[in-house]
Amino acid sequence: MDPSTGIAPRDAAATPSTDAGAASSDAGTSTKQAVTLRFKAKVGSQDLVCGQTYANQGSTKVPFTVQDFRLFVESVRLINTAGSELPVTFDERPPFQTKEIALLDFTTGDGACSSGGPTTNTVLTGSVPAGTYSGIVFVNGVPEALNHADPTTAPAPLQAPGANWSWVTGYRFLMAEVLAVGPSAGGDAGADAGADAGADAGAATDGGTPIPGMGLIHLGSTGCSGTQGTAITCTKANRSEVRLTGFDPTTKTIVADLGALFSATDLSMDLQCHGSGSACPATFEALGVNVVTGEPQATQRVYRVE
C-alpha cells in the first residue's frame, strides 16, 4: 500500500491513508485543509473479501460470492457543524481521480472477482474549507458534462474496464455483481433490459450449462438520445444523492454494503439490471433512486457511517 494514495495492489487489501484532516501544506493558505474520505465495502457486518462466500443473502437467503463492486462518485460536500454544505475539491490522483470524478474499486481480483483493473481504491482525497464536519453528501454518478464524452479519449478513471456502455448511453455509475452458490432456480429475468444486455446476457450461461443464480446492477442514465458530436439528452438521470450524518472525516468510514444492495433481490435466479428492466426496482430502491422517474429519493440503505 502506498499511504499517500490509498491504492493497494489487487492481491492485497487496501488500507486507507491516515492523514485525514491534516492542514494543507501548499499555497500557504489557512482557509483550506486536506481531507481523506475513507470507504469500505461490506456484506452486512462482514468485510467484503473476494473469494469468500456469504450466507443468507437476498430475498431467498442464499449464499453468494462477489464478482464486481465499483462505483463513481462526484459532487462531494461535507456538512459542517452549522449545517452548511461545503464542496470537496478533488486532488488529481490518477488513475482514480480527476478534479471532477473519482472511482472506488473494492474488488481485488481473487476468486470470482474478475472485473476491474489491477489495483483497488478505497479513499477519496482533496481539500475543504477549514472547519469541523459532521456529515457528508455525495452523488453516485458521473458528471453530465463527462458522461457522454468519447471514452477513448477520456482521462482515467473514465477508461476503467467495463465502465462504459456506449458513447450515447454513457457510463455505468455503479457496477455490482454477485454469484449465488448453488444451482439457479430460474432463467434470465432481465438480461435483455438496457443498452448492454446483449453483451452481458451471456453471463447467465457457460457453454449452454446453467451457472448459479446471479444478482447484477449496472446503474447509469437511460433513455438517452443524440449522436456523437452533438448534445445528448437522457430522460432518466438515475443518479442517487447520498446524505449521511454523524460523519467526521478524521475518524469515520463510509461503508458501502453489497448485502443491503441485493437484500430484496431473489438471488436464486439470474436477475440482471442493466439500467432499466424488471430486475431493477429492488436495487434502485436500495440505492435511493426512483426507478420510474430516475430522480434521487430521500432514503437509501446501501451506505452508512462507521
PDB file of C-alpha atoms in Angstrom:
ATOM      1  CA  MET A   1       0.000   0.000   0.000  1.00  0.00           C
ATOM      2  CA  ASP A   2       1.213   3.463  -0.869  1.00  0.00           C
ATOM      3  CA  PRO A   3      -0.055   5.523   2.122  1.00  0.00           C
ATOM      4  CA  SER A   4      -0.043   8.723   0.091  1.00  0.00           C
ATOM      5  CA  THR A   5      -2.535   7.400  -2.467  1.00  0.00           C
ATOM      6  CA  GLY A   6      -4.784   4.895  -0.718  1.00  0.00           C
ATOM      7  CA  ILE A   7      -4.110   2.482  -3.601  1.00  0.00           C
ATOM      8  CA  ALA A   8      -3.376  -1.155  -2.833  1.00  0.00           C
ATOM      9  CA  PRO A   9      -2.128  -3.903  -5.171  1.00  0.00           C
ATOM     10  CA  ARG A  10      -5.038  -6.063  -6.308  1.00  0.00           C
ATOM     11  CA  ASP A  11      -3.599  -9.011  -4.367  1.00  0.00           C
ATOM     12  CA  ALA A  12      -3.601  -7.083  -1.091  1.00  0.00           C
ATOM     13  CA  ALA A  13      -6.298  -5.377   0.999  1.00  0.00           C
ATOM     14  CA  ALA A  14      -6.490  -1.623   0.578  1.00  0.00           C
ATOM     15  CA  THR A  15      -5.537   0.252   3.742  1.00  0.00           C
ATOM     16  CA  PRO A  16      -6.767   3.865   3.687  1.00  0.00           C
ATOM     17  CA  SER A  17      -4.489   6.774   4.358  1.00  0.00           C
ATOM     18  CA  THR A  18      -4.350   8.116   7.912  1.00  0.00           C
ATOM     19  CA  ASP A  19      -3.738  11.774   7.121  1.00  0.00           C
ATOM     20  CA  ALA A  20      -7.394  12.886   7.067  1.00  0.00           C
ATOM     21  CA  GLY A  21      -7.970  16.403   8.251  1.00  0.00           C
ATOM     22  CA  ALA A  22      -4.318  17.430   8.086  1.00  0.00           C
ATOM     23  CA  ALA A  23      -3.795  21.064   7.170  1.00  0.00           C
ATOM     24  CA  SER A  24      -2.867  21.684   3.560  1.00  0.00           C
ATOM     25  CA  SER A  25       0.860  22.356   3.239  1.00  0.00           C
ATOM     26  CA  ASP A  26       0.810  24.104  -0.122  1.00  0.00           C
ATOM     27  CA  ALA A  27      -0.053  27.626  -1.199  1.00  0.00           C
ATOM     28  CA  GLY A  28       0.386  28.917   2.352  1.00  0.00           C
ATOM     29  CA  THR A  29      -3.349  29.308   2.895  1.00  0.00           C
ATOM     30  CA  SER A  30      -5.007  28.650   6.240  1.00  0.00           C
ATOM     31  CA  THR A  31      -8.528  28.574   4.801  1.00  0.00           C
ATOM     32  CA  LYS A  32      -8.221  25.102   3.280  1.00  0.00           C
ATOM     33  CA  GLN A  33      -7.481  21.773   4.877  1.00  0.00           C
ATOM     34  CA  ALA A  34      -6.614  18.443   3.314  1.00  0.00           C
ATOM     35  CA  VAL A  35      -9.154  15.681   3.694  1.00  0.00           C
ATOM     36  CA  THR A  36      -9.142  11.936   3.096  1.00  0.00           C
ATOM     37  CA  LEU A  37     -12.533  10.253   2.842  1.00  0.00           C
ATOM     38  CA  ARG A  38     -12.351   6.583   3.727  1.00  0.00           C
ATOM     39  CA  PHE A  39     -14.660   3.975   2.231  1.00  0.00           C
ATOM     40  CA  LYS A  40     -15.037   0.272   2.965  1.00  0.00           C
ATOM     41  CA  ALA A  41     -17.123  -2.396   1.259  1.00  0.00           C
ATOM     42  CA  LYS A  42     -19.005  -4.863   3.444  1.00  0.00           C
ATOM     43  CA  VAL A  43     -21.610  -7.575   3.174  1.00  0.00           C
ATOM     44  CA  GLY A  44     -23.741  -6.806   6.203  1.00  0.00           C
ATOM     45  CA  SER A  45     -21.345  -6.756   9.141  1.00  0.00           C
ATOM     46  CA  GLN A  46     -18.572  -8.646   7.318  1.00  0.00           C
ATOM     47  CA  ASP A  47     -15.789  -7.083   5.278  1.00  0.00           C
ATOM     48  CA  LEU A  48     -16.043  -7.736   1.547  1.00  0.00           C
ATOM     49  CA  VAL A  49     -13.362 -10.221   0.555  1.00  0.00           C
ATOM     50  CA  CYS A  50     -13.131 -11.619  -2.951  1.00  0.00           C
ATOM     51  CA  GLY A  51     -13.302 -15.404  -2.898  1.00  0.00           C
ATOM     52  CA  GLN A  52     -15.319 -15.528   0.328  1.00  0.00           C
ATOM     53  CA  THR A  53     -18.863 -16.939   0.457  1.00  0.00           C
ATOM     54  CA  TYR A  54     -21.544 -15.016   2.380  1.00  0.00           C
ATOM     55  CA  ALA A  55     -24.558 -16.968   3.680  1.00  0.00           C
ATOM     56  CA  ASN A  56     -28.243 -15.943   3.783  1.00  0.00           C
ATOM     57  CA  GLN A  57     -28.213 -13.238   1.111  1.00  0.00           C
ATOM     58  CA  GLY A  58     -31.009 -11.724  -0.940  1.00  0.00           C
ATOM     59  CA  SER A  59     -34.729 -12.234  -0.509  1.00  0.00           C
ATOM     60  CA  THR A  60     -34.388 -16.031  -0.674  1.00  0.00           C
ATOM     61  CA  LYS A  61     -31.424 -16.206   1.759  1.00  0.00           C
ATOM     62  CA  VAL A  62     -28.946 -17.989  -0.491  1.00  0.00           C
ATOM     63  CA  PRO A  63     -25.156 -17.819  -0.217  1.00  0.00           C
ATOM     64  CA  PHE A  64     -23.236 -15.660  -2.680  1.00  0.00           C
ATOM     65  CA  THR A  65     -19.711 -14.772  -3.681  1.00  0.00           C
ATOM     66  CA  VAL A  66     -18.685 -11.397  -5.099  1.00  0.00           C
ATOM     67  CA  GLN A  67     -17.777 -10.775  -8.730  1.00  0.00           C
ATOM     68  CA  ASP A  68     -17.552  -6.955  -9.017  1.00  0.00           C
ATOM     69  CA  PHE A  69     -18.130  -3.853  -6.876  1.00  0.00           C
ATOM     70  CA  ARG A  70     -17.058  -0.466  -8.250  1.00  0.00           C
ATOM     71  CA  LEU A  71     -18.683   2.960  -8.264  1.00  0.00           C
ATOM     72  CA  PHE A  72     -18.118   6.523  -9.418  1.00  0.00           C
ATOM     73  CA  VAL A  73     -18.516   9.441  -7.002  1.00  0.00           C
ATOM     74  CA  GLU A  74     -18.997  13.126  -7.824  1.00  0.00           C
ATOM     75  CA  SER A  75     -20.244  16.363  -6.218  1.00  0.00           C
ATOM     76  CA  VAL A  76     -18.958  15.598  -2.705  1.00  0.00           C
ATOM     77  CA  ARG A  77     -19.843  18.088   0.049  1.00  0.00           C
ATOM     78  CA  LEU A  78     -19.026  17.965   3.741  1.00  0.00           C
ATOM     79  CA  ILE A  79     -21.592  19.276   6.208  1.00  0.00           C
ATOM     80  CA  ASN A  80     -20.130  21.457   8.953  1.00  0.00           C
ATOM     81  CA  THR A  81     -21.469  21.838  12.471  1.00  0.00           C
ATOM     82  CA  ALA A  82     -23.517  24.864  11.360  1.00  0.00           C
ATOM     83  CA  GLY A  83     -25.318  22.720   8.788  1.00  0.00           C
ATOM     84  CA  SER A  84     -23.664  24.254   5.707  1.00  0.00           C
ATOM     85  CA  GLU A  85     -22.600  22.022   2.804  1.00  0.00           C
ATOM     86  CA  LEU A  86     -19.070  22.849   1.627  1.00  0.00           C
ATOM     87  CA  PRO A  87     -17.625  21.284  -1.535  1.00  0.00           C
ATOM     88  CA  VAL A  88     -14.646  18.952  -1.528  1.00  0.00           C
ATOM     89  CA  THR A  89     -12.093  19.850  -4.202  1.00  0.00           C
ATOM     90  CA  PHE A  90     -10.714  16.576  -5.535  1.00  0.00           C
ATOM     91  CA  ASP A  91      -6.992  16.015  -5.911  1.00  0.00           C
ATOM     92  CA  GLU A  92      -5.634  14.951  -9.275  1.00  0.00           C
ATOM     93  CA  ARG A  93      -4.749  11.367  -8.364  1.00  0.00           C
ATOM     94  CA  PRO A  94      -4.543   9.116 -11.415  1.00  0.00           C
ATOM     95  CA  PRO A  95      -5.748   6.563 -12.218  1.00  0.00           C
ATOM     96  CA  PHE A  96      -8.630   7.004  -9.738  1.00  0.00           C
ATOM     97  CA  GLN A  97      -9.330  10.747  -9.515  1.00  0.00           C
ATOM     98  CA  THR A  98      -9.587  13.847 -11.613  1.00  0.00           C
ATOM     99  CA  LYS A  99     -10.832  17.200 -10.358  1.00  0.00           C
ATOM    100  CA  GLU A 100     -14.386  16.182 -11.334  1.00  0.00           C
ATOM    101  CA  ILE A 101     -14.747  12.450 -10.713  1.00  0.00           C
ATOM    102  CA  ALA A 102     -13.422   9.582  -8.591  1.00  0.00           C
ATOM    103  CA  LEU A 103     -13.687   5.808  -8.898  1.00  0.00           C
ATOM    104  CA  LEU A 104     -13.896   3.499  -5.887  1.00  0.00           C
ATOM    105  CA  ASP A 105     -12.886  -0.102  -6.624  1.00  0.00           C
ATOM    106  CA  PHE A 106     -13.409  -2.678  -3.874  1.00  0.00           C
ATOM    107  CA  THR A 107     -12.639  -5.944  -5.697  1.00  0.00           C
ATOM    108  CA  THR A 108      -9.163  -7.439  -5.591  1.00  0.00           C
ATOM    109  CA  GLY A 109      -9.238  -9.947  -8.453  1.00  0.00           C
ATOM    110  CA  ASP A 110      -9.313 -13.022  -6.199  1.00  0.00           C
ATOM    111  CA  GLY A 111     -11.924 -15.766  -6.547  1.00  0.00           C
ATOM    112  CA  ALA A 112     -14.717 -14.757  -8.931  1.00  0.00           C
ATOM    113  CA  CYS A 113     -13.676 -11.064  -8.889  1.00  0.00           C
ATOM    114  CA  SER A 114     -12.503 -10.901 -12.480  1.00  0.00           C
ATOM    115  CA  SER A 115     -13.679  -7.361 -13.308  1.00  0.00           C
ATOM    116  CA  GLY A 116     -11.834  -4.106 -12.858  1.00  0.00           C
ATOM    117  CA  GLY A 117      -8.186  -3.172 -13.089  1.00  0.00           C
ATOM    118  CA  PRO A 118      -5.051  -4.372 -11.284  1.00  0.00           C
ATOM    119  CA  THR A 119      -5.463  -2.199  -8.154  1.00  0.00           C
ATOM    120  CA  THR A 120      -8.121  -1.300  -5.619  1.00  0.00           C
ATOM    121  CA  ASN A 121      -9.013   2.164  -4.361  1.00  0.00           C
ATOM    122  CA  THR A 122     -10.906   2.882  -1.145  1.00  0.00           C
ATOM    123  CA  VAL A 123     -10.276   6.584  -0.499  1.00  0.00           C
ATOM    124  CA  LEU A 124     -11.059   9.976  -1.979  1.00  0.00           C
ATOM    125  CA  THR A 125      -8.547  12.764  -1.327  1.00  0.00           C
ATOM    126  CA  GLY A 126      -8.903  16.502  -1.668  1.00  0.00           C
ATOM    127  CA  SER A 127      -9.370  19.709   0.297  1.00  0.00           C
ATOM    128  CA  VAL A 128     -12.201  21.591   2.009  1.00  0.00           C
ATOM    129  CA  PRO A 129     -12.553  24.931   3.778  1.00  0.00           C
ATOM    130  CA  ALA A 130     -11.032  24.661   7.232  1.00  0.00           C
ATOM    131  CA  GLY A 131     -13.573  23.655   9.849  1.00  0.00           C
ATOM    132  CA  THR A 132     -15.214  20.850  11.784  1.00  0.00           C
ATOM    133  CA  TYR A 133     -17.513  18.474   9.924  1.00  0.00           C
ATOM    134  CA  SER A 134     -20.270  16.108  10.992  1.00  0.00           C
ATOM    135  CA  GLY A 135     -21.865  14.903   7.744  1.00  0.00           C
ATOM    136  CA  ILE A 136     -21.347  14.222   4.055  1.00  0.00           C
ATOM    137  CA  VAL A 137     -23.319  14.380   0.802  1.00  0.00           C
ATOM    138  CA  PHE A 138     -22.185  12.763  -2.434  1.00  0.00           C
ATOM    139  CA  VAL A 139     -23.627  11.767  -5.774  1.00  0.00           C
ATOM    140  CA  ASN A 140     -23.211   8.239  -7.111  1.00  0.00           C
ATOM    141  CA  GLY A 141     -22.663   9.170 -10.752  1.00  0.00           C
ATOM    142  CA  VAL A 142     -20.547  10.743 -13.475  1.00  0.00           C
ATOM    143  CA  PRO A 143     -20.983  14.494 -14.178  1.00  0.00           C
ATOM    144  CA  GLU A 144     -23.255  15.059 -17.154  1.00  0.00           C
ATOM    145  CA  ALA A 145     -20.546  17.009 -18.972  1.00  0.00           C
ATOM    146  CA  LEU A 146     -18.332  13.892 -18.880  1.00  0.00           C
ATOM    147  CA  ASN A 147     -20.969  11.177 -19.081  1.00  0.00           C
ATOM    148  CA  HIS A 148     -21.265  11.299 -22.858  1.00  0.00           C
ATOM    149  CA  ALA A 149     -17.721  12.265 -23.782  1.00  0.00           C
ATOM    150  CA  ASP A 150     -15.725   9.985 -26.054  1.00  0.00           C
ATOM    151  CA  PRO A 151     -14.461   7.216 -23.723  1.00  0.00           C
ATOM    152  CA  THR A 152     -11.458   6.549 -25.977  1.00  0.00           C
ATOM    153  CA  THR A 153     -10.030   9.974 -25.165  1.00  0.00           C
ATOM    154  CA  ALA A 154     -11.393  10.480 -21.633  1.00  0.00           C
ATOM    155  CA  PRO A 155      -8.893  10.568 -18.755  1.00  0.00           C
ATOM    156  CA  ALA A 156      -8.631   7.857 -16.122  1.00  0.00           C
ATOM    157  CA  PRO A 157     -10.721   6.747 -14.282  1.00  0.00           C
ATOM    158  CA  LEU A 158     -13.188   7.079 -17.175  1.00  0.00           C
ATOM    159  CA  GLN A 159     -11.287   4.379 -19.038  1.00  0.00           C
ATOM    160  CA  ALA A 160     -11.818   1.793 -16.302  1.00  0.00           C
ATOM    161  CA  PRO A 161     -12.521  -1.656 -17.790  1.00  0.00           C
ATOM    162  CA  GLY A 162     -16.221  -2.261 -18.418  1.00  0.00           C
ATOM    163  CA  ALA A 163     -17.296   1.152 -17.104  1.00  0.00           C
ATOM    164  CA  ASN A 164     -18.881   2.453 -20.319  1.00  0.00           C
ATOM    165  CA  TRP A 165     -21.992   1.179 -22.108  1.00  0.00           C
ATOM    166  CA  SER A 166     -21.643   3.127 -25.348  1.00  0.00           C
ATOM    167  CA  TRP A 167     -20.918   6.694 -26.406  1.00  0.00           C
ATOM    168  CA  VAL A 168     -24.592   7.723 -26.314  1.00  0.00           C
ATOM    169  CA  THR A 169     -25.707   5.817 -23.212  1.00  0.00           C
ATOM    170  CA  GLY A 170     -22.695   6.909 -21.184  1.00  0.00           C
ATOM    171  CA  TYR A 171     -21.116   5.398 -18.096  1.00  0.00           C
ATOM    172  CA  ARG A 172     -22.125   2.785 -15.598  1.00  0.00           C
ATOM    173  CA  PHE A 173     -22.161   4.793 -12.371  1.00  0.00           C
ATOM    174  CA  LEU A 174     -22.089   1.633 -10.275  1.00  0.00           C
ATOM    175  CA  MET A 175     -21.092  -1.928 -11.163  1.00  0.00           C
ATOM    176  CA  ALA A 176     -22.125  -4.587  -8.653  1.00  0.00           C
ATOM    177  CA  GLU A 177     -22.272  -8.298  -9.407  1.00  0.00           C
ATOM    178  CA  VAL A 178     -22.671 -11.331  -7.141  1.00  0.00           C
ATOM    179  CA  LEU A 179     -22.919 -15.039  -7.941  1.00  0.00           C
ATOM    180  CA  ALA A 180     -25.115 -17.320  -5.861  1.00  0.00           C
ATOM    181  CA  VAL A 181     -23.609 -20.611  -4.761  1.00  0.00           C
ATOM    182  CA  GLY A 182     -25.799 -23.481  -5.969  1.00  0.00           C
ATOM    183  CA  PRO A 183     -27.992 -24.239  -8.989  1.00  0.00           C
ATOM    184  CA  SER A 184     -30.107 -21.481 -10.463  1.00  0.00           C
ATOM    185  CA  ALA A 185     -33.844 -21.757  -9.841  1.00  0.00           C
ATOM    186  CA  GLY A 186     -34.886 -19.681 -12.821  1.00  0.00           C
ATOM    187  CA  GLY A 187     -33.985 -18.082 -16.088  1.00  0.00           C
ATOM    188  CA  ASP A 188     -32.547 -14.783 -17.191  1.00  0.00           C
ATOM    189  CA  ALA A 189     -35.299 -12.425 -15.971  1.00  0.00           C
ATOM    190  CA  GLY A 190     -33.936  -9.088 -17.053  1.00  0.00           C
ATOM    191  CA  ALA A 191     -30.779  -9.612 -19.039  1.00  0.00           C
ATOM    192  CA  ASP A 192     -32.492  -8.173 -22.105  1.00  0.00           C
ATOM    193  CA  ALA A 193     -33.135  -4.829 -20.378  1.00  0.00           C
ATOM    194  CA  GLY A 194     -30.844  -1.928 -21.084  1.00  0.00           C
ATOM    195  CA  ALA A 195     -28.169  -0.906 -23.509  1.00  0.00           C
ATOM    196  CA  ASP A 196     -25.590  -3.585 -22.647  1.00  0.00           C
ATOM    197  CA  ALA A 197     -27.990  -6.514 -22.400  1.00  0.00           C
ATOM    198  CA  GLY A 198     -26.648  -8.192 -25.492  1.00  0.00           C
ATOM    199  CA  ALA A 199     -23.078  -8.085 -24.247  1.00  0.00           C
ATOM    200  CA  ASP A 200     -23.819  -9.264 -20.730  1.00  0.00           C
ATOM    201  CA  ALA A 201     -26.668 -11.732 -21.239  1.00  0.00           C
ATOM    202  CA  GLY A 202     -24.069 -14.430 -21.869  1.00  0.00           C
ATOM    203  CA  ALA A 203     -23.075 -14.204 -18.207  1.00  0.00           C
ATOM    204  CA  ALA A 204     -26.129 -16.319 -17.415  1.00  0.00           C
ATOM    205  CA  THR A 205     -24.720 -19.452 -19.048  1.00  0.00           C
ATOM    206  CA  ASP A 206     -21.373 -21.064 -19.752  1.00  0.00           C
ATOM    207  CA  GLY A 207     -21.405 -23.040 -22.963  1.00  0.00           C
ATOM    208  CA  GLY A 208     -25.126 -23.699 -22.542  1.00  0.00           C
ATOM    209  CA  THR A 209     -24.693 -25.055 -18.993  1.00  0.00           C
ATOM    210  CA  PRO A 210     -26.651 -23.076 -16.342  1.00  0.00           C
ATOM    211  CA  ILE A 211     -24.495 -21.377 -13.715  1.00  0.00           C
ATOM    212  CA  PRO A 212     -25.634 -20.411 -10.188  1.00  0.00           C
ATOM    213  CA  GLY A 213     -28.073 -17.562  -9.702  1.00  0.00           C
ATOM    214  CA  MET A 214     -26.802 -14.049 -10.236  1.00  0.00           C
ATOM    215  CA  GLY A 215     -27.515 -10.544  -8.996  1.00  0.00           C
ATOM    216  CA  LEU A 216     -26.232  -7.705 -11.154  1.00  0.00           C
ATOM    217  CA  ILE A 217     -26.827  -3.975 -11.320  1.00  0.00           C
ATOM    218  CA  HIS A 218     -25.159  -1.613 -13.751  1.00  0.00           C
ATOM    219  CA  LEU A 219     -26.581   1.790 -12.805  1.00  0.00           C
ATOM    220  CA  GLY A 220     -26.453   4.570 -15.377  1.00  0.00           C
ATOM    221  CA  SER A 221     -28.567   7.121 -17.204  1.00  0.00           C
ATOM    222  CA  THR A 222     -31.225   5.722 -19.535  1.00  0.00           C
ATOM    223  CA  GLY A 223     -33.488   6.963 -22.291  1.00  0.00           C
ATOM    224  CA  CYS A 224     -30.527   8.731 -23.906  1.00  0.00           C
ATOM    225  CA  SER A 225     -30.627  10.027 -27.461  1.00  0.00           C
ATOM    226  CA  GLY A 226     -28.424  12.046 -29.780  1.00  0.00           C
ATOM    227  CA  THR A 227     -25.404  11.491 -31.953  1.00  0.00           C
ATOM    228  CA  GLN A 228     -21.692  11.813 -31.372  1.00  0.00           C
ATOM    229  CA  GLY A 229     -20.570  15.412 -31.617  1.00  0.00           C
ATOM    230  CA  THR A 230     -23.982  16.816 -30.682  1.00  0.00           C
ATOM    231  CA  ALA A 231     -25.862  17.240 -27.405  1.00  0.00           C
ATOM    232  CA  ILE A 232     -27.001  14.025 -25.716  1.00  0.00           C
ATOM    233  CA  THR A 233     -30.168  14.055 -23.639  1.00  0.00           C
ATOM    234  CA  CYS A 234     -31.401  11.357 -21.244  1.00  0.00           C
ATOM    235  CA  THR A 235     -34.911  11.033 -19.877  1.00  0.00           C
ATOM    236  CA  LYS A 236     -33.693   9.405 -16.636  1.00  0.00           C
ATOM    237  CA  ALA A 237     -30.525  10.613 -14.923  1.00  0.00           C
ATOM    238  CA  ASN A 238     -30.510   7.703 -12.403  1.00  0.00           C
ATOM    239  CA  ARG A 239     -28.057   9.398 -10.029  1.00  0.00           C
ATOM    240  CA  SER A 240     -28.505   8.909  -6.299  1.00  0.00           C
ATOM    241  CA  GLU A 241     -27.629  11.643  -3.801  1.00  0.00           C
ATOM    242  CA  VAL A 242     -26.412  10.097  -0.580  1.00  0.00           C
ATOM    243  CA  ARG A 243     -26.672  12.122   2.642  1.00  0.00           C
ATOM    244  CA  LEU A 244     -25.051  10.747   5.807  1.00  0.00           C
ATOM    245  CA  THR A 245     -24.953  12.260   9.285  1.00  0.00           C
ATOM    246  CA  GLY A 246     -22.518  11.513  12.083  1.00  0.00           C
ATOM    247  CA  PHE A 247     -19.574  11.568   9.683  1.00  0.00           C
ATOM    248  CA  ASP A 248     -16.312  13.047  10.957  1.00  0.00           C
ATOM    249  CA  PRO A 249     -13.738  12.508   8.163  1.00  0.00           C
ATOM    250  CA  THR A 250     -10.887  12.338  10.676  1.00  0.00           C
ATOM    251  CA  THR A 251     -12.322   9.310  12.475  1.00  0.00           C
ATOM    252  CA  LYS A 252     -15.173   7.741  10.479  1.00  0.00           C
ATOM    253  CA  THR A 253     -15.527   5.479   7.439  1.00  0.00           C
ATOM    254  CA  ILE A 254     -18.304   5.276   4.847  1.00  0.00           C
ATOM    255  CA  VAL A 255     -19.479   1.696   4.379  1.00  0.00           C
ATOM    256  CA  ALA A 256     -20.917   0.514   1.056  1.00  0.00           C
ATOM    257  CA  ASP A 257     -22.968  -2.596   1.884  1.00  0.00           C
ATOM    258  CA  LEU A 258     -23.266  -5.056  -1.011  1.00  0.00           C
ATOM    259  CA  GLY A 259     -25.580  -7.259   1.039  1.00  0.00           C
ATOM    260  CA  ALA A 260     -28.002  -4.362   1.548  1.00  0.00           C
ATOM    261  CA  LEU A 261     -27.903  -3.582  -2.170  1.00  0.00           C
ATOM    262  CA  PHE A 262     -29.194  -7.065  -3.059  1.00  0.00           C
ATOM    263  CA  SER A 263     -31.289  -7.671   0.071  1.00  0.00           C
ATOM    264  CA  ALA A 264     -34.607  -7.599  -1.835  1.00  0.00           C
ATOM    265  CA  THR A 265     -33.340  -9.485  -4.914  1.00  0.00           C
ATOM    266  CA  ASP A 266     -34.062 -13.195  -5.449  1.00  0.00           C
ATOM    267  CA  LEU A 267     -30.503 -14.393  -5.918  1.00  0.00           C
ATOM    268  CA  SER A 268     -31.602 -17.963  -6.657  1.00  0.00           C
ATOM    269  CA  MET A 269     -32.453 -16.605 -10.114  1.00  0.00           C
ATOM    270  CA  ASP A 270     -30.431 -14.750 -12.743  1.00  0.00           C
ATOM    271  CA  LEU A 271     -31.665 -11.180 -12.166  1.00  0.00           C
ATOM    272  CA  GLN A 272     -29.695  -8.530 -14.062  1.00  0.00           C
ATOM    273  CA  CYS A 273     -30.422  -4.809 -14.079  1.00  0.00           C
ATOM    274  CA  HIS A 274     -28.736  -3.006 -16.973  1.00  0.00           C
ATOM    275  CA  GLY A 275     -30.054   0.471 -16.215  1.00  0.00           C
ATOM    276  CA  SER A 276     -33.686  -0.489 -16.798  1.00  0.00           C
ATOM    277  CA  GLY A 277     -35.973  -3.514 -16.784  1.00  0.00           C
ATOM    278  CA  SER A 278     -37.897  -5.763 -14.436  1.00  0.00           C
ATOM    279  CA  ALA A 279     -34.842  -6.647 -12.344  1.00  0.00           C
ATOM    280  CA  CYS A 280     -34.118  -3.004 -11.434  1.00  0.00           C
ATOM    281  CA  PRO A 281     -36.731  -1.823  -8.882  1.00  0.00           C
ATOM    282  CA  ALA A 282     -35.260  -3.650  -5.874  1.00  0.00           C
ATOM    283  CA  THR A 283     -31.701  -2.410  -6.357  1.00  0.00           C
ATOM    284  CA  PHE A 284     -32.764   1.110  -7.398  1.00  0.00           C
ATOM    285  CA  GLU A 285     -34.799   1.409  -4.194  1.00  0.00           C
ATOM    286  CA  ALA A 286     -31.821   0.259  -2.110  1.00  0.00           C
ATOM    287  CA  LEU A 287     -29.591   2.874  -3.750  1.00  0.00           C
ATOM    288  CA  GLY A 288     -32.123   5.676  -3.353  1.00  0.00           C
ATOM    289  CA  VAL A 289     -33.131   6.180  -6.996  1.00  0.00           C
ATOM    290  CA  ASN A 290     -36.755   6.340  -8.148  1.00  0.00           C
ATOM    291  CA  VAL A 291     -36.979   3.663 -10.832  1.00  0.00           C
ATOM    292  CA  VAL A 292     -39.897   5.448 -12.555  1.00  0.00           C
ATOM    293  CA  THR A 293     -38.514   8.990 -12.720  1.00  0.00           C
ATOM    294  CA  GLY A 294     -34.764   8.437 -12.360  1.00  0.00           C
ATOM    295  CA  GLU A 295     -34.667  11.098  -9.634  1.00  0.00           C
ATOM    296  CA  PRO A 296     -32.904  10.655  -6.265  1.00  0.00           C
ATOM    297  CA  GLN A 297     -35.042   9.544  -3.314  1.00  0.00           C
ATOM    298  CA  ALA A 298     -34.740  10.782   0.241  1.00  0.00           C
ATOM    299  CA  THR A 299     -33.755   7.391   1.652  1.00  0.00           C
ATOM    300  CA  GLN A 300     -31.277   4.672   0.756  1.00  0.00           C
ATOM    301  CA  ARG A 301     -29.870   1.675   2.614  1.00  0.00           C
ATOM    302  CA  VAL A 302     -26.566   0.849   0.899  1.00  0.00           C
ATOM    303  CA  TYR A 303     -24.319   3.464   2.538  1.00  0.00           C
ATOM    304  CA  ARG A 304     -23.766   4.093   6.246  1.00  0.00           C
ATOM    305  CA  VAL A 305     -21.178   5.567   8.608  1.00  0.00           C
ATOM    306  CA  GLU A 306     -18.999   3.516  10.929  1.00  0.00           C
TER     307      GLU A 306
END
